[in-house]
GROMACS .gro file of C-alpha atoms in nm:
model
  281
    1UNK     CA    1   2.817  -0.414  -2.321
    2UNK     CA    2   2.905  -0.143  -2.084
    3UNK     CA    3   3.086  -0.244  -1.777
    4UNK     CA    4   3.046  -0.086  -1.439
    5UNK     CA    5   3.216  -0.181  -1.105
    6UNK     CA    6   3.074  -0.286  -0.804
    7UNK     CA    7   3.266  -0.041  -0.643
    8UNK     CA    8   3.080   0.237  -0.826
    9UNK     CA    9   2.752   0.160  -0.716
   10UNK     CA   10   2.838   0.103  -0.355
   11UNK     CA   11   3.015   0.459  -0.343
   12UNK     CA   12   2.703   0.608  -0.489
   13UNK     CA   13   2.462   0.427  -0.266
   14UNK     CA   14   2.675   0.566   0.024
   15UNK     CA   15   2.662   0.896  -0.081
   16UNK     CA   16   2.270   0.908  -0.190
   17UNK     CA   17   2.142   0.792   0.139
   18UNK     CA   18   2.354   1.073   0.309
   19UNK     CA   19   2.214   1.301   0.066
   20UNK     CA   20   1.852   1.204   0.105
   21UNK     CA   21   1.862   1.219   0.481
   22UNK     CA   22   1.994   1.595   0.476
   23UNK     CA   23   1.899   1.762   0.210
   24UNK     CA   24   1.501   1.777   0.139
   25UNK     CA   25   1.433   1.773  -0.249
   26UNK     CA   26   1.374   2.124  -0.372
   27UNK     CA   27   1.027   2.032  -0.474
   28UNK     CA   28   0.902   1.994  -0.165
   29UNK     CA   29   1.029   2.249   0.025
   30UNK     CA   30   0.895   2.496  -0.193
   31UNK     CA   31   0.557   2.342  -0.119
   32UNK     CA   32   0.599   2.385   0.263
   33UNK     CA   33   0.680   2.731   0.162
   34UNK     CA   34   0.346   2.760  -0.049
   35UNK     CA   35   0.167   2.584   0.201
   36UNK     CA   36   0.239   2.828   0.452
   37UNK     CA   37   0.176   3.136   0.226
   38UNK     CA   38  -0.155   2.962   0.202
   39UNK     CA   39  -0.250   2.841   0.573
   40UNK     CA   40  -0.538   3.016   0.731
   41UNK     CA   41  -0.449   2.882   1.071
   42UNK     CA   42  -0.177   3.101   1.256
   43UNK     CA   43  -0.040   2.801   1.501
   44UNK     CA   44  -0.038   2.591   1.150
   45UNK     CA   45   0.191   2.864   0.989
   46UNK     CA   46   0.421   2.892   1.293
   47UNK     CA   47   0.480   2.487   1.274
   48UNK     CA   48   0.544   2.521   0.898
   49UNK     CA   49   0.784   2.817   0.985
   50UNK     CA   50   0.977   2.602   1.236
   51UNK     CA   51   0.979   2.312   0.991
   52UNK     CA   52   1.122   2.555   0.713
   53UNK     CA   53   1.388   2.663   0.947
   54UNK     CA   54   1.495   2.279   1.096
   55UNK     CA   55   1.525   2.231   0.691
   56UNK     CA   56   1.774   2.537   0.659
   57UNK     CA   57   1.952   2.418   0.980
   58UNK     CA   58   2.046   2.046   0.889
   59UNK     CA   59   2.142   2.203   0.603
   60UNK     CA   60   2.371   2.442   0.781
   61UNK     CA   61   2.476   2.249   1.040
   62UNK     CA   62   2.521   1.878   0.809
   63UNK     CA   63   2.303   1.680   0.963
   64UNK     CA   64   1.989   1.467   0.884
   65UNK     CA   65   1.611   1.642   0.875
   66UNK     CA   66   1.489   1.430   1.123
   67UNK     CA   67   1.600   1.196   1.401
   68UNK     CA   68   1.489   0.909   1.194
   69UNK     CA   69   1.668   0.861   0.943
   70UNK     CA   70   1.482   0.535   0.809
   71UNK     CA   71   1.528   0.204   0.647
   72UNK     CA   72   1.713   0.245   0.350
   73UNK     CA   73   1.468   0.171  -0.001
   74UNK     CA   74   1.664   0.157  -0.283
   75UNK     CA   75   1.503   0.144  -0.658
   76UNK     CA   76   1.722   0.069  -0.919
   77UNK     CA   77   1.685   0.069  -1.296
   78UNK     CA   78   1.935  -0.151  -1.417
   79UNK     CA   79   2.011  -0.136  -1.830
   80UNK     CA   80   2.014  -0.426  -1.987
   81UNK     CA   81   2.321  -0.399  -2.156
   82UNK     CA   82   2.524  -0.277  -1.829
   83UNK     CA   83   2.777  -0.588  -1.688
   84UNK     CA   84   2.869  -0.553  -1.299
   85UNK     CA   85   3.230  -0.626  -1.214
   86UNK     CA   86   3.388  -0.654  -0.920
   87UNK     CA   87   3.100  -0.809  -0.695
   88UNK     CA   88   2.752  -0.855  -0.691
   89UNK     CA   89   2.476  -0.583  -0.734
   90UNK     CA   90   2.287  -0.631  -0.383
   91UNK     CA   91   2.588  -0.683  -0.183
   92UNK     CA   92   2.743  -0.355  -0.353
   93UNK     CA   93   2.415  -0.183  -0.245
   94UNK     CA   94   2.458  -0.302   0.119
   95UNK     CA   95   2.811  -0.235   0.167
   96UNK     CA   96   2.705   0.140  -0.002
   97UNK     CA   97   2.392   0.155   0.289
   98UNK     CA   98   2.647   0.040   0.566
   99UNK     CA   99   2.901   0.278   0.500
  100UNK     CA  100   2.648   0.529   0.479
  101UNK     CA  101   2.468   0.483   0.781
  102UNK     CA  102   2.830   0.432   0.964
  103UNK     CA  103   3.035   0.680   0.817
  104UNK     CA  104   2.755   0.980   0.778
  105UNK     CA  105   2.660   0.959   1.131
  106UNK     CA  106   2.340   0.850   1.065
  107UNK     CA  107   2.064   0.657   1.309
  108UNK     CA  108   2.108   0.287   1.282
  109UNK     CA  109   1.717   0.109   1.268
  110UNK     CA  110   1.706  -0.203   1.169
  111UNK     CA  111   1.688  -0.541   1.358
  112UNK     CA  112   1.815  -0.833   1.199
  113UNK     CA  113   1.497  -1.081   1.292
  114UNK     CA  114   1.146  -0.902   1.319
  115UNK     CA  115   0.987  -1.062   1.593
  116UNK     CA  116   1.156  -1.306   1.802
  117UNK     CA  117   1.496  -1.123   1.905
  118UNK     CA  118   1.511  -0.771   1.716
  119UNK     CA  119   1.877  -0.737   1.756
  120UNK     CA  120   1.979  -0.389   1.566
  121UNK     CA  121   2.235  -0.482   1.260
  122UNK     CA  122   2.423  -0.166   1.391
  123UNK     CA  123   2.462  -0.062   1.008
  124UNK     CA  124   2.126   0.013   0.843
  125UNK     CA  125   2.106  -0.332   0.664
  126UNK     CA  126   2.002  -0.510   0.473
  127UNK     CA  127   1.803  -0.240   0.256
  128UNK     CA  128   1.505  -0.309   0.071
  129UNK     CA  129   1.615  -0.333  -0.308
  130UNK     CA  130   1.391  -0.296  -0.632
  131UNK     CA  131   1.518  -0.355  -0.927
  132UNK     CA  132   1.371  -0.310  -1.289
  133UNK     CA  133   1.612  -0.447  -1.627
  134UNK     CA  134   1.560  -0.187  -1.864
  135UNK     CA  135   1.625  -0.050  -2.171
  136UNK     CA  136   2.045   0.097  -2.230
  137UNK     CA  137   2.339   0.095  -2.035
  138UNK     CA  138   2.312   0.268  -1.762
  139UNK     CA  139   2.221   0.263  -1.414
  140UNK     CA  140   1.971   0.496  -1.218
  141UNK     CA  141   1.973   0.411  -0.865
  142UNK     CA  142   1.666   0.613  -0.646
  143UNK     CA  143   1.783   0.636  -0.260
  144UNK     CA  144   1.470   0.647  -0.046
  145UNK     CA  145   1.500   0.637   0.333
  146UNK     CA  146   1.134   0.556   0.503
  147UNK     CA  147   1.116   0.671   0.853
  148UNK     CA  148   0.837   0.423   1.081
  149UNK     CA  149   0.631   0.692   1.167
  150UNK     CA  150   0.449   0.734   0.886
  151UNK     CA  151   0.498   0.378   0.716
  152UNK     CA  152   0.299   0.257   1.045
  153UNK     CA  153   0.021   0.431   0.872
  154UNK     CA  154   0.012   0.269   0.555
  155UNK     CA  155  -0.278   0.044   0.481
  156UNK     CA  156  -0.413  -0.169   0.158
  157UNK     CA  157  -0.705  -0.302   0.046
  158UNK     CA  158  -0.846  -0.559  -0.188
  159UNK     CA  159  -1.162  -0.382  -0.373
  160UNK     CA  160  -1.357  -0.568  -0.631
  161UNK     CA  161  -1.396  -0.426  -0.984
  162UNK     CA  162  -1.752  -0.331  -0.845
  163UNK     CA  163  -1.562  -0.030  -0.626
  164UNK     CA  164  -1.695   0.279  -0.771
  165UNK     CA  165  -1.456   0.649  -0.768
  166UNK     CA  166  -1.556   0.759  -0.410
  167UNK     CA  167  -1.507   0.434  -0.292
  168UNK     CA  168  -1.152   0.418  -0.339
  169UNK     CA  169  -1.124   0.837  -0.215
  170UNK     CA  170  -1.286   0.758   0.082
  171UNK     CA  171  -1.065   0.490   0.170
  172UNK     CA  172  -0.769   0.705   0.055
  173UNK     CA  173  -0.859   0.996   0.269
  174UNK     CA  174  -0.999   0.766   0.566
  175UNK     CA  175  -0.644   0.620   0.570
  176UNK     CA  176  -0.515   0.954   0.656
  177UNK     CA  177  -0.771   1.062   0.859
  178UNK     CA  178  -0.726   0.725   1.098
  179UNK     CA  179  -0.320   0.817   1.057
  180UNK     CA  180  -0.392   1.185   1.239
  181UNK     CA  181  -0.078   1.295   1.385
  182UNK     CA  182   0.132   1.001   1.401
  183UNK     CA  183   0.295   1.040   1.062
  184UNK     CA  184   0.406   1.406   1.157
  185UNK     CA  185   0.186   1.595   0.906
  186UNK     CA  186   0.213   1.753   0.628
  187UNK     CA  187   0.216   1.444   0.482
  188UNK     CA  188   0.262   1.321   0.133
  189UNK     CA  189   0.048   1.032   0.023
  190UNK     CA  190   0.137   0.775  -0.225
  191UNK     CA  191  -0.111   0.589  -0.393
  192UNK     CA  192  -0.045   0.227  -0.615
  193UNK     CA  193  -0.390   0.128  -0.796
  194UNK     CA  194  -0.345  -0.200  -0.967
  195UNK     CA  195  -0.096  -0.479  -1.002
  196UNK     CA  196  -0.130  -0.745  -0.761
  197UNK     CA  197  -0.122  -0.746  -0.340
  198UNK     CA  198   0.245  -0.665  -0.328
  199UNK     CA  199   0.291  -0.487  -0.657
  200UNK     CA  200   0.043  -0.233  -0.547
  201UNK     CA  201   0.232  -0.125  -0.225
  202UNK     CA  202   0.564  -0.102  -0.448
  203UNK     CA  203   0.364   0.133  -0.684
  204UNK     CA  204   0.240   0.362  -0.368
  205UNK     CA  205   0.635   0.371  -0.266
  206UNK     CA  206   0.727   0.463  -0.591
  207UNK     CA  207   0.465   0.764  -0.625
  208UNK     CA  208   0.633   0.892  -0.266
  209UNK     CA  209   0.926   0.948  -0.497
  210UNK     CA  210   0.793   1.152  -0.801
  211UNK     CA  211   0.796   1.544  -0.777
  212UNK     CA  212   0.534   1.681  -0.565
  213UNK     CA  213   0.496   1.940  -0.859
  214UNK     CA  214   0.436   1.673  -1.111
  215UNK     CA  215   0.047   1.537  -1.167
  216UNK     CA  216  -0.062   1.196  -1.330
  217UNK     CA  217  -0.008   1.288  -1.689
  218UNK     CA  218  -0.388   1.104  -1.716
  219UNK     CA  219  -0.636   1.328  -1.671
  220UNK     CA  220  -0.864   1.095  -1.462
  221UNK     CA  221  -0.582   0.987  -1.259
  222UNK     CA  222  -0.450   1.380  -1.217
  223UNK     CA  223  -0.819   1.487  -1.107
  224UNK     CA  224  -0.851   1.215  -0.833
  225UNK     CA  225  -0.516   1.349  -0.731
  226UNK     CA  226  -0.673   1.669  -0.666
  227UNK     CA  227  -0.982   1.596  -0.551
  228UNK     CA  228  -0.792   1.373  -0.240
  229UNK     CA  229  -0.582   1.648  -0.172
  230UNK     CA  230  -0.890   1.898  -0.121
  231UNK     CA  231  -1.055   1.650   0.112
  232UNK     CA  232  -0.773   1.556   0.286
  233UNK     CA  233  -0.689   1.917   0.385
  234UNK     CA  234  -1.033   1.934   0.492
  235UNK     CA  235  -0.964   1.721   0.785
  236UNK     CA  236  -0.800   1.994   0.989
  237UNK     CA  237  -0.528   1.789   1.122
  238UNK     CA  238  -0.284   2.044   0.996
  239UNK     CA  239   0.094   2.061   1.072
  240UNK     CA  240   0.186   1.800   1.332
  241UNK     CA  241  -0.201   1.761   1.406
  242UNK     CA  242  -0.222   2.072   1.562
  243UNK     CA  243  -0.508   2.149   1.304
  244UNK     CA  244  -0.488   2.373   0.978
  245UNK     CA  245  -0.562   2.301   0.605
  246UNK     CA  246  -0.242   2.187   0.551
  247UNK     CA  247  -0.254   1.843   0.582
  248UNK     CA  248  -0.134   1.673   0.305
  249UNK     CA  249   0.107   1.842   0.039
  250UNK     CA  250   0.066   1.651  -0.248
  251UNK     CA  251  -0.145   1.326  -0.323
  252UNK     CA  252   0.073   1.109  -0.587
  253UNK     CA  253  -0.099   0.791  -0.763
  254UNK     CA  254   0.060   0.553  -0.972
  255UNK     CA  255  -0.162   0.248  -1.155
  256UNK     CA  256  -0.071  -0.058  -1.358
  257UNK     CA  257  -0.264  -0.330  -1.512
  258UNK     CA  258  -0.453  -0.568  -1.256
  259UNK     CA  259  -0.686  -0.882  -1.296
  260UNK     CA  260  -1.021  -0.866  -1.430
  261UNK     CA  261  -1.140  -0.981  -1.073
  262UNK     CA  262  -0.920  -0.768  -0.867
  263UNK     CA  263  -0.893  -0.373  -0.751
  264UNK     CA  264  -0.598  -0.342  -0.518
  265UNK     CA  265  -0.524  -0.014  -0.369
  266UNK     CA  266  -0.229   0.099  -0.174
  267UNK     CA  267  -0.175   0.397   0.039
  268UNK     CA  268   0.182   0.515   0.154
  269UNK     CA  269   0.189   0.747   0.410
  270UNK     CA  270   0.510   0.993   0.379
  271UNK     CA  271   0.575   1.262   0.600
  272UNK     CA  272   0.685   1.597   0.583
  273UNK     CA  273   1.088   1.499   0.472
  274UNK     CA  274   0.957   1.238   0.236
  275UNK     CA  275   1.323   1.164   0.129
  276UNK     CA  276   1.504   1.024  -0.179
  277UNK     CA  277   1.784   1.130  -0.409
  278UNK     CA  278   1.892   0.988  -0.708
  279UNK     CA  279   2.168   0.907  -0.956
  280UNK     CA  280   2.271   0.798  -1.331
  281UNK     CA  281   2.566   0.584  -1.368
   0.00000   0.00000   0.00000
């Protein structure tokens, strides 16, 4: 049994959300830089142009990509044969989200009750935590600040098993097509096929987080990827929906077993600084 401290994983927490909200994994930025290599439409290359150069400036300067800086979404793979000291796991996650939010100068988003009063917490908290036990003794903790622009634009739907292929594309591509410019575009799209109702927007939040370079290693899954992509940069929304084929950068699904009398399908809209960071302990 391997023994890590509380302490540990709020100090990395802190540090990965200030990470994630200035730095822009390398991944994607070199696919704004393809993108733009690639974009017919001249106002669509100048917007990816100024995007590429606010992503060299918060570098420069050390501060966040964008304005909002999001509600904190931690996933965490927790081994099995790792013991916390010190303090529980969520609360060590909080305080590490706090002192983030506080100490890094970041925007402060969240409101304590959702409807009736919406007071802001004035730290970033609480986050929303998954956790997975796993295999080992270690601990990989996934940072993933979700601006509301683009989670606004999220949708889900219940199919039956009867939904054919273009069924589910069309709805995949609609969503982004009703989404326009409100999730600043060029958008990533997650996509969670499978599970149940909630398990299938978890998988679309997850798929926000794998390398943009990386395809479903199933063939099936890896063409759909592609084909939604195509389609969706035939929309000519383009960059910040002043029109273009660059609309979407990368289409990521992610599936899991479901019930024999249920399809769900979830689409997560991310947008241009589709943000995470992550660390072993």
């Amino acid at each position: 049994m391997r023994e890590i401290d509380a302490k540990l994983i709020t100090q990395t927490v802190r540090d990965l959300v200030i990470e994630a909200n200035k730095v822009l994994p390398n991944d994607l930025v070199d696919c704004i830089s393809c993108a733009k290599k690639e974009e017919r439409n001249e106002i669509a290359k100048s917007i990816l142009s100024d995007l590429e150069r606010n992503i060299d400036a918060a570098k420069e300067l050390d501060i966040p990509i964008c304005q909002d800086t999001g509600m904190a979404v931690i996933f965490a793979q927790i081994g099995q044969d790792v013991h916390i000291t010190g303090g529980s796991f969520e609360k060590a996650v909080n305080d590490g989200v706090s002192q983030g939010y506080v100490e890094g100068l970041l925007r402060k988003s969240v409101v304590a009750d959702p409807f009736k009063s919406r007071v802001n917490t004035n730290d970033n908290t609480p986050a929303v935590i998954h956790t997975a036990i796993v295999d080992g003794d270690k601990i990989k903790i996934t940072a993933a600040p979700k601006g509301f622009g683009s989670e606004n634009m999220s949708r889900l739907k219940m199919f039956t098993p009867s939904a054919k292929r273009e069924d589910i594309i069309d709805f995949i591509v609609g969503s982004v097509k009703t989404a326009g410019s409100n999730p600043c575009p060029p958008v990533v799209i997650g996509v969670g096929i499978g599970g149940d109702f909630e398990y299938s927007a978890i998988l679309a939040k997850k798929a926000l987080c794998r390398n943009v370079s990386e395809r479903n290693s199933d063939a099936f899954y890896a063409e759909m990827e592609r084909e939604i992509l195509e389609k969706i940069n035939t929309l000519d929304i383009g960059p910040q929906g002043f029109g273009g084929n660059t609309t979407a950068l990368c289409v990521n699904i992610e599936t899991y077993p479901t019930h024999i009398a249920g399809l769900p399908v979830a689409v997560n809209i991310g947008c241009h600084v589709t943000r995470h960071a992550s660390r072993i302990l």
